[in-house]
mmCIF file of C-alpha atoms and ligand atoms in Angstrom:
data_model
loop_
_atom_site.group_PDB
_atom_site.id
_atom_site.type_symbol
_atom_site.label_atom_id
_atom_site.label_comp_id
_atom_site.label_asym_id
_atom_site.label_seq_id
_atom_site.Cartn_x
_atom_site.Cartn_y
_atom_site.Cartn_z
ATOM 1 C CA MET B 5 -178.655 2.056 -27.388
ATOM 2 C CA TYR B 6 -180.852 -0.096 -25.157
ATOM 3 C CA THR B 7 -179.723 -1.896 -22.013
ATOM 4 C CA LEU B 8 -181.748 -4.273 -19.888
ATOM 5 C CA GLY B 9 -181.680 -4.901 -16.132
ATOM 6 C CA ILE B 10 -183.259 -7.998 -14.561
ATOM 7 C CA ASP B 11 -183.713 -8.251 -10.799
ATOM 8 C CA ILE B 12 -184.598 -11.779 -9.673
ATOM 9 C CA GLY B 13 -185.666 -11.468 -6.051
ATOM 10 C CA SER B 14 -186.886 -13.946 -3.467
ATOM 11 C CA THR B 15 -190.564 -13.181 -4.162
ATOM 12 C CA THR B 16 -190.773 -11.086 -7.338
ATOM 13 C CA SER B 17 -188.918 -10.590 -10.637
ATOM 14 C CA LYS B 18 -188.444 -7.140 -12.119
ATOM 15 C CA CYS B 19 -187.105 -5.821 -15.444
ATOM 16 C CA ALA B 20 -186.160 -2.344 -16.656
ATOM 17 C CA LEU B 21 -185.265 -1.332 -20.204
ATOM 18 C CA ILE B 22 -183.298 1.902 -20.528
ATOM 19 C CA LYS B 23 -182.312 3.946 -23.574
ATOM 20 C CA ASP B 24 -178.836 5.536 -23.662
ATOM 21 C CA GLY B 25 -178.453 5.249 -19.881
ATOM 22 C CA ALA B 26 -180.952 8.068 -19.501
ATOM 23 C CA THR B 27 -184.562 7.189 -20.312
ATOM 24 C CA ILE B 28 -186.618 4.377 -18.838
ATOM 25 C CA ILE B 29 -188.447 2.869 -21.822
ATOM 26 C CA ALA B 30 -190.368 0.106 -20.029
ATOM 27 C CA THR B 31 -190.489 -1.727 -16.724
ATOM 28 C CA SER B 32 -192.205 -4.908 -15.602
ATOM 29 C CA LEU B 33 -192.836 -6.772 -12.372
ATOM 30 C CA SER B 34 -193.962 -10.338 -12.032
ATOM 31 C CA VAL B 35 -194.868 -12.247 -8.887
ATOM 32 C CA GLY B 36 -192.490 -15.186 -8.421
ATOM 33 C CA GLY B 37 -188.766 -14.907 -7.868
ATOM 34 C CA MET B 38 -185.910 -17.363 -8.138
ATOM 35 C CA GLY B 39 -186.885 -20.846 -9.296
ATOM 36 C CA THR B 40 -190.296 -19.827 -10.651
ATOM 37 C CA GLY B 41 -191.707 -18.598 -13.960
ATOM 38 C CA GLY B 42 -191.438 -15.017 -12.590
ATOM 39 C CA PRO B 43 -188.262 -13.989 -14.477
ATOM 40 C CA MET B 44 -189.593 -15.280 -17.822
ATOM 41 C CA ASN B 45 -192.969 -13.572 -17.310
ATOM 42 C CA ALA B 46 -191.286 -10.280 -16.435
ATOM 43 C CA LEU B 47 -189.135 -10.565 -19.587
ATOM 44 C CA CYS B 48 -192.115 -11.361 -21.845
ATOM 45 C CA GLU B 49 -193.899 -8.314 -20.438
ATOM 46 C CA ILE B 50 -190.927 -6.052 -21.165
ATOM 47 C CA TRP B 51 -190.891 -7.088 -24.864
ATOM 48 C CA ASP B 52 -194.682 -6.600 -25.075
ATOM 49 C CA ARG B 53 -194.548 -3.169 -23.461
ATOM 50 C CA SER B 54 -191.554 -1.822 -25.345
ATOM 51 C CA GLY B 55 -192.219 -3.380 -28.759
ATOM 52 C CA LEU B 56 -188.504 -4.280 -28.840
ATOM 53 C CA LEU B 57 -186.863 -7.666 -29.360
ATOM 54 C CA PRO B 58 -183.993 -9.262 -27.389
ATOM 55 C CA GLN B 59 -181.611 -8.556 -30.315
ATOM 56 C CA ASP B 60 -182.285 -4.796 -29.959
ATOM 57 C CA VAL B 61 -180.597 -4.825 -26.530
ATOM 58 C CA SER B 62 -176.843 -4.149 -26.368
ATOM 59 C CA ARG B 63 -176.239 -5.600 -22.919
ATOM 60 C CA THR B 64 -178.238 -7.351 -20.176
ATOM 61 C CA ILE B 65 -177.218 -7.448 -16.518
ATOM 62 C CA VAL B 66 -178.922 -9.596 -13.902
ATOM 63 C CA THR B 67 -179.023 -8.833 -10.178
ATOM 64 C CA GLY B 68 -180.883 -10.017 -7.078
ATOM 65 C CA TYR B 69 -181.013 -13.106 -4.923
ATOM 66 C CA GLY B 70 -181.477 -15.402 -7.941
ATOM 67 C CA ARG B 71 -178.869 -13.808 -10.215
ATOM 68 C CA MET B 72 -176.405 -16.708 -10.082
ATOM 69 C CA ASN B 73 -179.011 -19.100 -11.476
ATOM 70 C CA TYR B 74 -179.824 -16.991 -14.518
ATOM 71 C CA LYS B 75 -177.286 -17.783 -17.206
ATOM 72 C CA GLU B 76 -178.750 -15.908 -20.197
ATOM 73 C CA ALA B 77 -177.528 -12.432 -19.138
ATOM 74 C CA ASP B 78 -174.202 -10.876 -20.230
ATOM 75 C CA GLY B 79 -173.160 -10.413 -16.617
ATOM 76 C CA GLU B 80 -174.300 -10.207 -12.999
ATOM 77 C CA VAL B 81 -173.840 -7.632 -10.254
ATOM 78 C CA SER B 82 -174.885 -7.327 -6.599
ATOM 79 C CA GLU B 83 -178.195 -5.786 -5.520
ATOM 80 C CA LEU B 84 -176.288 -3.262 -3.384
ATOM 81 C CA THR B 85 -174.580 -1.743 -6.439
ATOM 82 C CA CYS B 86 -177.835 -1.778 -8.403
ATOM 83 C CA HIS B 87 -179.982 -0.169 -5.701
ATOM 84 C CA ALA B 88 -177.301 2.510 -5.256
ATOM 85 C CA LEU B 89 -177.303 3.241 -9.007
ATOM 86 C CA GLY B 90 -181.088 3.027 -9.391
ATOM 87 C CA GLY B 91 -181.795 5.131 -6.294
ATOM 88 C CA SER B 92 -179.346 7.872 -7.313
ATOM 89 C CA PHE B 93 -180.823 7.910 -10.836
ATOM 90 C CA ILE B 94 -184.279 8.660 -9.414
ATOM 91 C CA PHE B 95 -183.210 10.958 -6.534
ATOM 92 C CA ALA B 96 -180.283 13.299 -7.147
ATOM 93 C CA GLY B 97 -178.079 13.802 -4.081
ATOM 94 C CA LEU B 98 -179.238 10.602 -2.369
ATOM 95 C CA ARG B 99 -177.073 9.534 0.625
ATOM 96 C CA THR B 100 -178.989 6.624 2.210
ATOM 97 C CA ILE B 101 -181.117 3.839 0.709
ATOM 98 C CA ILE B 102 -183.235 1.628 2.934
ATOM 99 C CA ASP B 103 -184.153 -1.435 0.879
ATOM 100 C CA ILE B 104 -186.694 -3.855 2.355
ATOM 101 C CA GLY B 105 -187.478 -6.845 0.179
ATOM 102 C CA GLY B 106 -189.237 -10.166 0.594
ATOM 103 C CA GLN B 107 -186.630 -11.763 2.816
ATOM 104 C CA ASP B 108 -183.989 -9.235 3.792
ATOM 105 C CA ALA B 109 -183.383 -5.582 4.611
ATOM 106 C CA LYS B 110 -180.350 -3.523 3.645
ATOM 107 C CA VAL B 111 -179.212 -0.012 4.444
ATOM 108 C CA ILE B 112 -176.826 1.413 1.855
ATOM 109 C CA CYS B 113 -174.791 4.568 2.531
ATOM 110 C CA LEU B 114 -173.632 6.664 -0.428
ATOM 111 C CA SER B 115 -170.934 9.304 -0.781
ATOM 112 C CA GLU B 116 -171.730 12.772 -2.152
ATOM 113 C CA GLN B 117 -170.741 11.345 -5.547
ATOM 114 C CA GLY B 118 -173.291 8.527 -5.187
ATOM 115 C CA LYS B 119 -170.715 5.752 -4.581
ATOM 116 C CA MET B 120 -171.526 3.066 -2.029
ATOM 117 C CA ILE B 121 -169.346 3.615 1.060
ATOM 118 C CA ASN B 122 -170.988 1.314 3.608
ATOM 119 C CA PHE B 123 -173.898 -1.047 4.064
ATOM 120 C CA VAL B 124 -175.536 -3.174 6.749
ATOM 121 C CA MET B 125 -177.884 -6.026 6.130
ATOM 122 C CA ASN B 126 -180.364 -8.254 7.952
ATOM 123 C CA ASP B 127 -180.786 -11.525 6.104
ATOM 124 C CA LYS B 128 -180.908 -13.746 9.182
ATOM 125 C CA CYS B 129 -184.288 -12.938 10.693
ATOM 126 C CA ALA B 130 -187.700 -12.556 9.021
ATOM 127 C CA ALA B 131 -188.772 -9.820 11.469
ATOM 128 C CA GLY B 132 -187.882 -6.525 9.806
ATOM 129 C CA THR B 133 -188.473 -7.841 6.271
ATOM 130 C CA GLY B 134 -191.379 -8.212 3.853
ATOM 131 C CA ARG B 135 -191.762 -11.805 5.015
ATOM 132 C CA PHE B 136 -192.945 -10.595 8.443
ATOM 133 C CA LEU B 137 -195.567 -8.356 6.811
ATOM 134 C CA ASP B 138 -196.667 -11.133 4.417
ATOM 135 C CA VAL B 139 -197.186 -13.538 7.347
ATOM 136 C CA MET B 140 -199.151 -10.907 9.312
ATOM 137 C CA ALA B 141 -201.307 -9.977 6.303
ATOM 138 C CA SER B 142 -202.174 -13.616 5.765
ATOM 139 C CA ILE B 143 -203.210 -14.273 9.394
ATOM 140 C CA LEU B 144 -205.308 -11.091 9.375
ATOM 141 C CA TYR B 145 -206.871 -12.006 5.970
ATOM 142 C CA ILE B 146 -205.904 -8.652 4.461
ATOM 143 C CA ASP B 147 -204.113 -7.789 1.240
ATOM 144 C CA ILE B 148 -200.486 -6.658 1.605
ATOM 145 C CA ASP B 149 -201.329 -3.698 -0.684
ATOM 146 C CA ASP B 150 -203.922 -2.423 1.852
ATOM 147 C CA MET B 151 -201.722 -2.445 4.961
ATOM 148 C CA GLY B 152 -200.678 1.213 4.754
ATOM 149 C CA GLU B 153 -204.246 2.415 4.233
ATOM 150 C CA ILE B 154 -205.618 0.265 7.100
ATOM 151 C CA ALA B 155 -202.842 1.431 9.466
ATOM 152 C CA SER B 156 -203.581 5.083 8.657
ATOM 153 C CA LYS B 157 -206.940 4.700 10.462
ATOM 154 C CA ALA B 158 -205.314 3.615 13.741
ATOM 155 C CA THR B 159 -206.183 5.568 16.879
ATOM 156 C CA ASN B 160 -204.042 3.609 19.313
ATOM 157 C CA PRO B 161 -201.382 1.458 17.569
ATOM 158 C CA ALA B 162 -200.864 -1.901 19.299
ATOM 159 C CA ALA B 163 -197.478 -2.730 20.768
ATOM 160 C CA ILE B 164 -196.021 -5.910 19.250
ATOM 161 C CA SER B 165 -193.394 -6.991 21.743
ATOM 162 C CA SER B 166 -192.223 -10.329 20.276
ATOM 163 C CA THR B 167 -188.951 -10.115 18.411
ATOM 164 C CA CYS B 168 -189.549 -13.341 16.497
ATOM 165 C CA THR B 169 -192.006 -13.696 13.578
ATOM 166 C CA VAL B 170 -193.421 -16.970 14.943
ATOM 167 C CA PHE B 171 -194.071 -15.524 18.422
ATOM 168 C CA ALA B 172 -195.358 -12.248 16.949
ATOM 169 C CA GLU B 173 -197.868 -14.297 14.939
ATOM 170 C CA SER B 174 -199.360 -15.778 18.154
ATOM 171 C CA GLU B 175 -199.243 -12.345 19.804
ATOM 172 C CA VAL B 176 -201.215 -10.774 16.941
ATOM 173 C CA ILE B 177 -203.790 -13.604 16.981
ATOM 174 C CA SER B 178 -204.325 -13.221 20.736
ATOM 175 C CA GLN B 179 -204.580 -9.398 20.497
ATOM 176 C CA LEU B 180 -207.183 -9.840 17.752
ATOM 177 C CA ALA B 181 -209.113 -12.292 19.975
ATOM 178 C CA ASN B 182 -208.952 -9.732 22.806
ATOM 179 C CA GLY B 183 -210.753 -7.191 20.623
ATOM 180 C CA VAL B 184 -207.845 -4.987 19.490
ATOM 181 C CA GLU B 185 -209.004 -3.134 16.372
ATOM 182 C CA LEU B 186 -207.566 -4.274 13.043
ATOM 183 C CA SER B 187 -206.208 -0.798 12.191
ATOM 184 C CA ASN B 188 -204.388 -0.565 15.542
ATOM 185 C CA LEU B 189 -202.899 -4.029 15.037
ATOM 186 C CA VAL B 190 -201.731 -3.277 11.498
ATOM 187 C CA ALA B 191 -200.208 0.038 12.612
ATOM 188 C CA GLY B 192 -198.372 -1.839 15.397
ATOM 189 C CA ILE B 193 -197.118 -4.437 12.914
ATOM 190 C CA CYS B 194 -195.791 -1.726 10.549
ATOM 191 C CA ASP B 195 -194.153 0.085 13.456
ATOM 192 C CA SER B 196 -192.457 -3.089 14.644
ATOM 193 C CA VAL B 197 -190.786 -3.461 11.222
ATOM 194 C CA ALA B 198 -189.878 0.256 11.292
ATOM 195 C CA MET B 199 -188.290 -0.208 14.729
ATOM 196 C CA ARG B 200 -186.097 -3.095 13.552
ATOM 197 C CA VAL B 201 -185.086 -1.493 10.273
ATOM 198 C CA GLY B 202 -184.568 1.843 12.053
ATOM 199 C CA ALA B 203 -182.030 0.185 14.383
ATOM 200 C CA LEU B 204 -180.261 -1.301 11.337
ATOM 201 C CA ALA B 205 -180.179 2.126 9.677
ATOM 202 C CA ARG B 206 -178.716 3.800 12.758
ATOM 203 C CA ARG B 207 -175.973 1.173 12.774
ATOM 204 C CA ALA B 208 -175.118 2.037 9.178
ATOM 205 C CA GLY B 209 -175.334 5.795 9.844
ATOM 206 C CA VAL B 210 -178.189 7.719 8.249
ATOM 207 C CA LYS B 211 -177.468 10.809 6.159
ATOM 208 C CA GLU B 212 -180.124 12.769 4.266
ATOM 209 C CA LYS B 213 -181.374 12.521 1.548
ATOM 210 C CA VAL B 214 -182.915 9.146 2.479
ATOM 211 C CA CYS B 215 -185.149 6.987 0.290
ATOM 212 C CA MET B 216 -186.743 3.557 0.552
ATOM 213 C CA SER B 217 -186.517 0.880 -2.126
ATOM 214 C CA GLY B 218 -187.923 -2.650 -2.451
ATOM 215 C CA GLY B 219 -191.530 -3.782 -2.338
ATOM 216 C CA VAL B 220 -192.066 -2.840 1.308
ATOM 217 C CA ALA B 221 -191.447 0.818 0.385
ATOM 218 C CA LYS B 222 -194.987 0.782 -1.036
ATOM 219 C CA ASN B 223 -196.347 0.590 2.519
ATOM 220 C CA SER B 224 -197.083 4.245 3.395
ATOM 221 C CA ALA B 225 -197.578 3.554 7.126
ATOM 222 C CA LEU B 226 -194.179 1.916 7.342
ATOM 223 C CA ARG B 227 -192.508 4.803 5.481
ATOM 224 C CA LYS B 228 -194.092 7.259 7.920
ATOM 225 C CA ALA B 229 -193.161 5.210 11.014
ATOM 226 C CA LEU B 230 -189.569 4.791 9.801
ATOM 227 C CA GLY B 231 -189.224 8.493 8.998
ATOM 228 C CA GLU B 232 -190.470 9.382 12.486
ATOM 229 C CA ARG B 233 -188.167 6.895 14.178
ATOM 230 C CA LEU B 234 -185.134 8.191 12.271
ATOM 231 C CA GLY B 235 -186.194 11.848 12.370
ATOM 232 C CA VAL B 236 -185.769 12.234 8.589
ATOM 233 C CA ASP B 237 -187.953 12.685 5.513
ATOM 234 C CA ILE B 238 -188.132 9.448 3.547
ATOM 235 C CA TYR B 239 -188.246 10.036 -0.199
ATOM 236 C CA TYR B 240 -190.475 7.690 -2.145
ATOM 237 C CA ASP B 241 -191.097 6.971 -5.812
ATOM 238 C CA ASP B 242 -193.722 4.568 -7.203
ATOM 239 C CA ARG B 243 -190.874 2.698 -8.945
ATOM 240 C CA ALA B 244 -189.150 1.893 -5.597
ATOM 241 C CA GLN B 245 -189.538 -1.870 -6.142
ATOM 242 C CA LEU B 246 -187.801 -1.490 -9.525
ATOM 243 C CA PHE B 247 -184.663 0.342 -8.342
ATOM 244 C CA GLY B 248 -182.570 -2.851 -8.518
ATOM 245 C CA ALA B 249 -183.621 -3.568 -12.121
ATOM 246 C CA ILE B 250 -183.141 0.087 -13.114
ATOM 247 C CA GLY B 251 -179.673 0.047 -11.525
ATOM 248 C CA ALA B 252 -178.776 -3.166 -13.383
ATOM 249 C CA ALA B 253 -179.737 -1.589 -16.733
ATOM 250 C CA LEU B 254 -177.646 1.506 -15.866
ATOM 251 C CA TYR B 255 -174.715 -0.722 -14.902
ATOM 252 C CA ALA B 256 -175.009 -2.491 -18.270
ATOM 253 C CA TYR B 257 -174.886 0.902 -20.015
ATOM 254 C CA LYS B 258 -171.745 1.902 -18.085
ATOM 255 C CA GLN B 259 -170.058 -1.358 -19.086
ATOM 256 C CA VAL B 260 -170.832 -0.875 -22.785
ATOM 257 C CA ASN B 261 -169.479 2.685 -22.644
ATOM 258 C CA ARG B 262 -166.310 1.574 -20.859
ATOM 259 C CA LYS B 263 -165.653 -0.906 -23.635
HETATM 260 P P1 LIG N 321 -187.582 -9.451 -3.472
HETATM 261 O O1 LIG N 321 -186.694 -8.655 -4.408
HETATM 262 O O2 LIG N 321 -186.847 -10.094 -2.349
HETATM 263 O O3 LIG N 321 -188.478 -10.396 -4.201
HETATM 264 P P2 LIG N 321 -189.268 -7.096 -3.297
HETATM 265 O O4 LIG N 321 -188.376 -5.906 -3.194
HETATM 266 O O5 LIG N 321 -189.898 -7.373 -4.612
HETATM 267 O O6 LIG N 321 -188.498 -8.385 -2.748
HETATM 268 O O7 LIG N 321 -190.384 -6.954 -2.175
HETATM 269 C C1 LIG N 321 -191.296 -7.970 -1.888
HETATM 270 C C2 LIG N 321 -192.057 -7.608 -0.636
HETATM 271 O O8 LIG N 321 -192.716 -6.368 -0.833
HETATM 272 C C3 LIG N 321 -193.164 -8.588 -0.302
HETATM 273 O O9 LIG N 321 -192.683 -9.558 0.608
HETATM 274 C C4 LIG N 321 -194.242 -7.720 0.319
HETATM 275 O O10 LIG N 321 -194.167 -7.785 1.729
HETATM 276 C C5 LIG N 321 -193.909 -6.306 -0.086
HETATM 277 N N1 LIG N 321 -194.923 -5.675 -0.958
HETATM 278 C C6 LIG N 321 -195.157 -5.946 -2.255
HETATM 279 N N2 LIG N 321 -196.145 -5.165 -2.747
HETATM 280 C C7 LIG N 321 -196.533 -4.370 -1.722
HETATM 281 C C8 LIG N 321 -197.526 -3.343 -1.584
HETATM 282 N N3 LIG N 321 -198.308 -2.966 -2.603
HETATM 283 N N4 LIG N 321 -197.645 -2.742 -0.382
HETATM 284 C C9 LIG N 321 -196.850 -3.110 0.641
HETATM 285 N N5 LIG N 321 -195.909 -4.065 0.582
HETATM 286 C C10 LIG N 321 -195.746 -4.692 -0.579
#
């Protein structure tokens, strides 16, 4: 039996197709979230990659920021539930998930049985989210994908003291004009996100095993800085950005079985 999870985020759309609640058959990721062609592109890619058709799927669950606007699914469920399910599927014994997406950050605490017991969220301020990194990458004319690699060359990471994205933008521009090396600036930018998300995580209460999910998890410098700030190992999987979609497909499977 095949189930499908669709995660419509603020910046990207992701799909995961799972067989019998156990095997990931295909995944897809398309740039463009709610209100764009992103969800449809991600869906087309899933059919191409799997060779399956929509009628082969027993149940489809949608999650993410844009889930309420997608009416074609059989049901919707919150990102928190989906990241908890997806994260625990990939990492057995997971107790904390730190999810940083395009416009918010969430810390989800799990029981020993993998059930969500607490969460804290920042969806009010761009600092501490992917948005902050996207803005910084664009003013530095670098690709978001290269941030981790550039930061790894830092010898003296810059301190970014502004707590607001708009002020931090001017601060970064003036540090650049004062000759601060790009790698040191990028390392400082990653650390400033780690500092904010680290504070959020401490508020939620961090228990190991800890993993990151969401697109920002792909940034190796940020993972390292966050791990150091929290004093824990951060587990990472290349499918971190897909955990929500994977969780939605697993949720769909559970629902079919319950029926
Ligand atoms: P949403 O679900 O809100 O759309 P995602 O979890 O898809 O968010 O994450 C999107 C964010 O991930 C982007 O804002 C960007 O900052 C970050 N991101 C995406 N790809 C990469 C990458 N290769 N390296 C570092 N950061 C990335």
